[in-house]
Short mmCIF file of C-alpha atoms in Angstrom, two decimals:
data_model
loop_
_atom_site.label_atom_id
_atom_site.label_comp_id
_atom_site.label_asym_id
_atom_site.label_seq_id
_atom_site.Cartn_x
_atom_site.Cartn_y
_atom_site.Cartn_z
CA ASN L 1 105.34 37.07 109.12
CA ALA L 2 109.06 36.91 109.99
CA GLY L 3 109.21 39.49 112.84
CA VAL L 4 112.79 39.93 114.12
CA THR L 5 115.40 37.75 112.44
CA GLN L 6 118.90 37.23 113.82
CA THR L 7 121.82 35.49 112.19
CA PRO L 8 123.82 33.45 112.94
CA LYS L 9 122.25 31.31 115.68
CA PHE L 10 125.57 30.03 116.95
CA ARG L 11 129.16 31.18 116.52
CA ILE L 12 132.54 30.38 118.00
CA LEU L 13 135.24 33.04 117.74
CA LYS L 14 138.89 33.09 118.65
CA ILE L 15 140.20 35.88 120.84
CA GLY L 16 140.89 38.96 118.73
CA GLN L 17 138.65 38.00 115.82
CA SER L 18 135.85 40.25 114.68
CA MET L 19 132.33 39.52 113.51
CA THR L 20 128.97 41.11 112.83
CA LEU L 21 125.71 39.85 114.26
CA GLN L 22 122.91 40.58 111.87
CA CYS L 23 119.42 41.71 112.85
CA THR L 24 116.53 42.63 110.61
CA GLN L 25 112.87 43.29 111.29
CA ASP L 26 109.94 43.54 108.91
CA MET L 27 107.43 45.28 111.17
CA ASN L 28 108.48 48.85 110.32
CA HIS L 29 109.51 49.39 113.93
CA ASN L 30 111.39 52.58 114.65
CA TYR L 31 113.18 51.37 117.79
CA MET L 32 115.72 48.56 117.78
CA TYR L 33 117.86 47.18 120.60
CA TRP L 34 120.75 44.84 121.25
CA TYR L 35 120.91 42.97 124.54
CA ARG L 36 123.32 40.43 125.95
CA GLN L 37 122.39 37.72 128.41
CA ASP L 38 125.14 36.11 130.42
CA PRO L 39 124.47 32.61 131.80
CA GLY L 40 121.77 32.64 134.49
CA MET L 41 121.44 36.41 134.32
CA GLY L 42 119.06 39.02 133.01
CA LEU L 43 119.36 41.05 129.84
CA LYS L 44 121.68 44.01 129.65
CA LEU L 45 121.29 46.71 127.00
CA ILE L 46 124.29 47.15 124.72
CA TYR L 47 123.08 49.69 122.15
CA TYR L 48 119.79 50.95 120.87
CA SER L 49 118.50 52.99 117.96
CA VAL L 50 115.49 55.27 117.74
CA GLY L 51 115.47 55.36 113.95
CA ALA L 52 117.64 55.15 110.87
CA GLY L 53 120.89 57.04 111.39
CA ILE L 54 120.47 57.41 115.16
CA THR L 55 122.11 55.13 117.71
CA ASP L 56 123.04 55.42 121.37
CA LYS L 57 124.84 53.47 124.05
CA GLY L 58 123.15 51.31 126.62
CA GLU L 59 124.51 49.88 129.87
CA VAL L 60 127.37 47.78 128.43
CA PRO L 61 128.56 49.24 125.09
CA ASN L 62 132.32 48.67 125.44
CA GLY L 63 133.73 46.37 122.78
CA TYR L 64 130.76 46.78 120.43
CA ASN L 65 129.66 49.03 117.61
CA VAL L 66 126.38 49.44 115.79
CA SER L 67 124.95 51.20 112.78
CA ARG L 68 121.42 51.81 111.53
CA SER L 69 121.41 52.72 107.87
CA THR L 70 117.86 51.49 107.27
CA THR L 71 114.73 51.06 109.35
CA GLU L 72 114.92 47.29 108.93
CA ASP L 73 118.54 46.49 109.82
CA PHE L 74 120.56 46.94 113.00
CA PRO L 75 123.85 45.00 112.90
CA LEU L 76 126.08 44.62 115.96
CA ARG L 77 129.83 44.58 115.39
CA LEU L 78 132.42 42.97 117.68
CA GLU L 79 135.84 44.29 116.69
CA LEU L 80 138.30 42.41 118.93
CA ALA L 81 136.52 39.49 120.50
CA ALA L 82 137.31 38.77 124.15
CA PRO L 83 136.23 35.85 126.38
CA SER L 84 134.12 38.33 128.39
CA GLN L 85 131.90 38.70 125.32
CA THR L 86 130.81 35.08 125.51
CA SER L 87 127.07 35.46 125.87
CA VAL L 88 123.70 35.10 124.20
CA TYR L 89 122.82 38.15 122.16
CA PHE L 90 119.25 39.22 121.52
CA CYS L 91 118.06 41.78 119.05
CA ALA L 92 114.67 43.35 119.72
CA SER L 93 112.42 45.97 118.23
CA SER L 94 109.43 48.06 119.17
CA TYR L 95 107.23 50.72 117.69
CA GLN L 96 107.00 53.92 119.65
CA GLY L 97 104.21 56.07 118.36
CA ALA L 98 101.47 58.34 119.52
CA GLY L 99 99.45 57.00 122.40
CA VAL L 100 100.19 54.34 124.97
CA THR L 101 98.93 51.02 123.68
CA LEU L 102 100.25 47.50 123.87
CA ASP L 103 101.22 47.70 120.21
CA ASN L 104 103.29 50.77 121.01
CA GLU L 105 104.85 49.18 124.06
CA LYS L 106 105.57 45.55 123.36
CA LEU L 107 109.15 44.49 122.71
CA PHE L 108 109.59 41.88 120.01
CA PHE L 109 112.64 39.62 120.24
CA GLY L 110 114.71 37.67 117.79
CA SER L 111 115.63 34.08 118.61
CA GLY L 112 119.11 34.98 119.85
CA THR L 113 122.71 34.31 118.88
CA GLN L 114 124.86 32.15 121.13
CA LEU L 115 128.43 33.41 120.90
CA SER L 116 131.48 31.77 122.44
CA VAL L 117 134.89 33.43 122.42
CA LEU L 118 137.73 30.99 123.10
CA ALA K 1 120.63 51.69 141.73
CA GLN K 2 118.93 48.65 140.33
CA LYS K 3 115.72 49.65 138.64
CA ILE K 4 114.07 46.25 138.39
CA THR K 5 114.47 43.88 141.30
CA GLN K 6 113.48 40.24 141.31
CA THR K 7 114.40 38.84 144.70
CA GLN K 8 113.53 35.19 144.03
CA PRO K 9 116.29 33.45 142.07
CA GLY K 10 114.30 30.21 142.07
CA MET K 11 110.82 29.02 142.92
CA PHE K 12 109.05 25.68 143.10
CA VAL K 13 105.32 25.16 142.73
CA GLN K 14 103.16 22.09 142.66
CA GLU K 15 101.26 21.43 139.44
CA LYS K 16 97.77 23.02 139.42
CA GLU K 17 98.64 25.42 142.23
CA ALA K 18 99.05 29.20 141.90
CA VAL K 19 102.40 30.95 142.23
CA THR K 20 103.44 34.57 142.60
CA LEU K 21 106.69 35.89 141.19
CA ASP K 22 107.84 39.15 142.75
CA CYS K 23 109.02 42.27 140.96
CA THR K 24 109.72 45.75 142.30
CA TYR K 25 110.78 48.70 140.21
CA ASP K 26 112.14 52.19 140.54
CA THR K 27 111.57 55.07 138.16
CA SER K 28 110.92 58.78 138.20
CA ASP K 29 109.07 58.74 134.89
CA PRO K 30 105.39 59.59 135.24
CA SER K 31 104.52 57.17 132.47
CA TYR K 32 106.05 53.73 132.15
CA GLY K 33 105.18 50.20 131.16
CA LEU K 34 105.75 46.96 133.00
CA PHE K 35 106.16 43.58 131.32
CA TRP K 36 106.70 39.96 132.07
CA TYR K 37 108.55 37.68 129.68
CA LYS K 38 108.99 33.92 129.84
CA GLN K 39 112.19 32.26 128.67
CA PRO K 40 111.92 28.47 128.38
CA SER K 41 114.98 26.27 128.12
CA SER K 42 114.93 26.71 124.35
CA GLY K 43 115.99 30.32 124.94
CA GLU K 44 113.40 32.44 123.16
CA MET K 45 111.75 35.38 124.90
CA ILE K 46 107.97 35.05 125.08
CA PHE K 47 105.81 38.05 125.97
CA LEU K 48 103.29 37.24 128.70
CA ILE K 49 101.62 40.36 130.02
CA TYR K 50 101.78 44.15 130.06
CA GLN K 51 100.67 46.79 132.56
CA GLY K 52 100.69 50.51 131.79
CA SER K 53 101.37 52.84 134.67
CA TYR K 54 98.09 54.66 134.14
CA ASP K 55 95.99 51.52 133.85
CA GLN K 56 93.44 51.43 136.65
CA GLN K 57 92.86 47.70 136.51
CA ASN K 58 95.36 44.90 136.89
CA ALA K 59 96.23 43.23 133.60
CA THR K 60 95.15 39.67 132.93
CA GLU K 61 96.01 37.29 130.11
CA GLY K 62 94.52 33.85 130.52
CA ARG K 63 96.23 32.17 133.49
CA TYR K 64 98.53 35.16 133.98
CA SER K 65 97.67 38.22 135.99
CA LEU K 66 99.76 41.15 137.08
CA ASN K 67 99.28 42.40 140.62
CA PHE K 68 100.14 46.07 140.14
CA GLN K 69 100.62 48.13 143.31
CA LYS K 70 101.77 51.53 142.13
CA ALA K 71 102.40 53.08 145.54
CA ARG K 72 104.60 50.14 146.52
CA LYS K 73 106.22 50.06 143.06
CA SER K 74 105.56 46.39 142.66
CA ALA K 75 104.35 44.40 139.67
CA ASN K 76 104.08 40.78 140.72
CA LEU K 77 103.16 38.07 138.25
CA VAL K 78 100.55 35.54 139.35
CA ILE K 79 100.30 32.26 137.47
CA SER K 80 97.18 30.31 138.31
CA ALA K 81 96.76 26.56 137.87
CA SER K 82 100.45 25.94 137.13
CA GLN K 83 101.32 23.50 134.37
CA LEU K 84 104.53 21.56 133.75
CA GLY K 85 105.09 23.73 130.68
CA ASP K 86 105.32 26.79 132.91
CA SER K 87 108.77 25.68 134.07
CA ALA K 88 111.03 28.44 132.73
CA MET K 89 112.89 31.60 133.56
CA TYR K 90 110.64 34.63 134.07
CA PHE K 91 111.80 38.20 133.58
CA CYS K 92 110.18 41.37 134.77
CA ALA K 93 110.92 44.42 132.62
CA MET K 94 110.12 48.10 132.55
CA ARG K 95 109.89 50.56 129.69
CA GLU K 96 110.87 54.06 130.72
CA GLY K 97 112.09 57.21 129.03
CA ILE K 98 109.00 59.21 128.29
CA PHE K 99 110.70 62.36 129.61
CA SER K 100 113.85 61.92 127.56
CA GLY K 101 111.90 60.70 124.54
CA THR K 102 114.16 57.67 124.16
CA TYR K 103 112.43 54.52 125.22
CA LYS K 104 114.53 51.89 126.89
CA TYR K 105 113.57 48.55 128.36
CA ILE K 106 115.29 47.40 131.53
CA PHE K 107 115.17 43.82 132.74
CA GLY K 108 115.43 42.17 136.11
CA THR K 109 117.73 39.24 136.81
CA GLY K 110 114.92 36.73 136.51
CA THR K 111 113.23 34.01 138.55
CA ARG K 112 113.60 30.37 137.58
CA LEU K 113 110.31 28.56 138.14
CA LYS K 114 110.09 24.80 138.40
CA VAL K 115 106.66 23.18 138.36
CA LEU K 116 106.53 19.83 140.16
CA ALA K 117 104.29 16.98 139.04
#
């Protein structure tokens, strides 16, 4: 029962480099999210997706891109890495269906990716 | 305007005592969900407890209970009989968006709890 899987766990980038953070879930969840957590801070929403082919911006989308070609995968792309993007990135998923139940509400998290841009 | 407010950056509690972590929220959605997550030093996010806005009773999960006061828009987490393993960062979060049909989860800035032996 894998849940939400993120890769890589750690990465160091040079300024201006690009990379893709991978996220996949095996729970058939329709909603997927990308958050960033700066040191000692809460989580801020970067992008989210309500289903395959549909994505939208969150609070802090600048410098990032996403795509959702399948239900399972939701990669996050950094095009021109900047030191301000040094953070821990969490992918999460949830199932939003009929009725308000814990199963429909709970947010499941990946283990995070620690990214440093130097 | 901040939608989830956690006013306690850090808290100390003696082992075996109870502690309350504060959370206030702001939303115009008639239906929303409130959550608490624990983040230990290892970094993973661990779900603790959930309260639906229409739930009449306060949620409980083992040693965790959520003191839900809808009129005051507060959702405080109570940890009873604190253990050393409870030392962690705790986040309050809210799911909103029932009107727009796009569900988003918003997090507070967290409270770092240290349990003292």
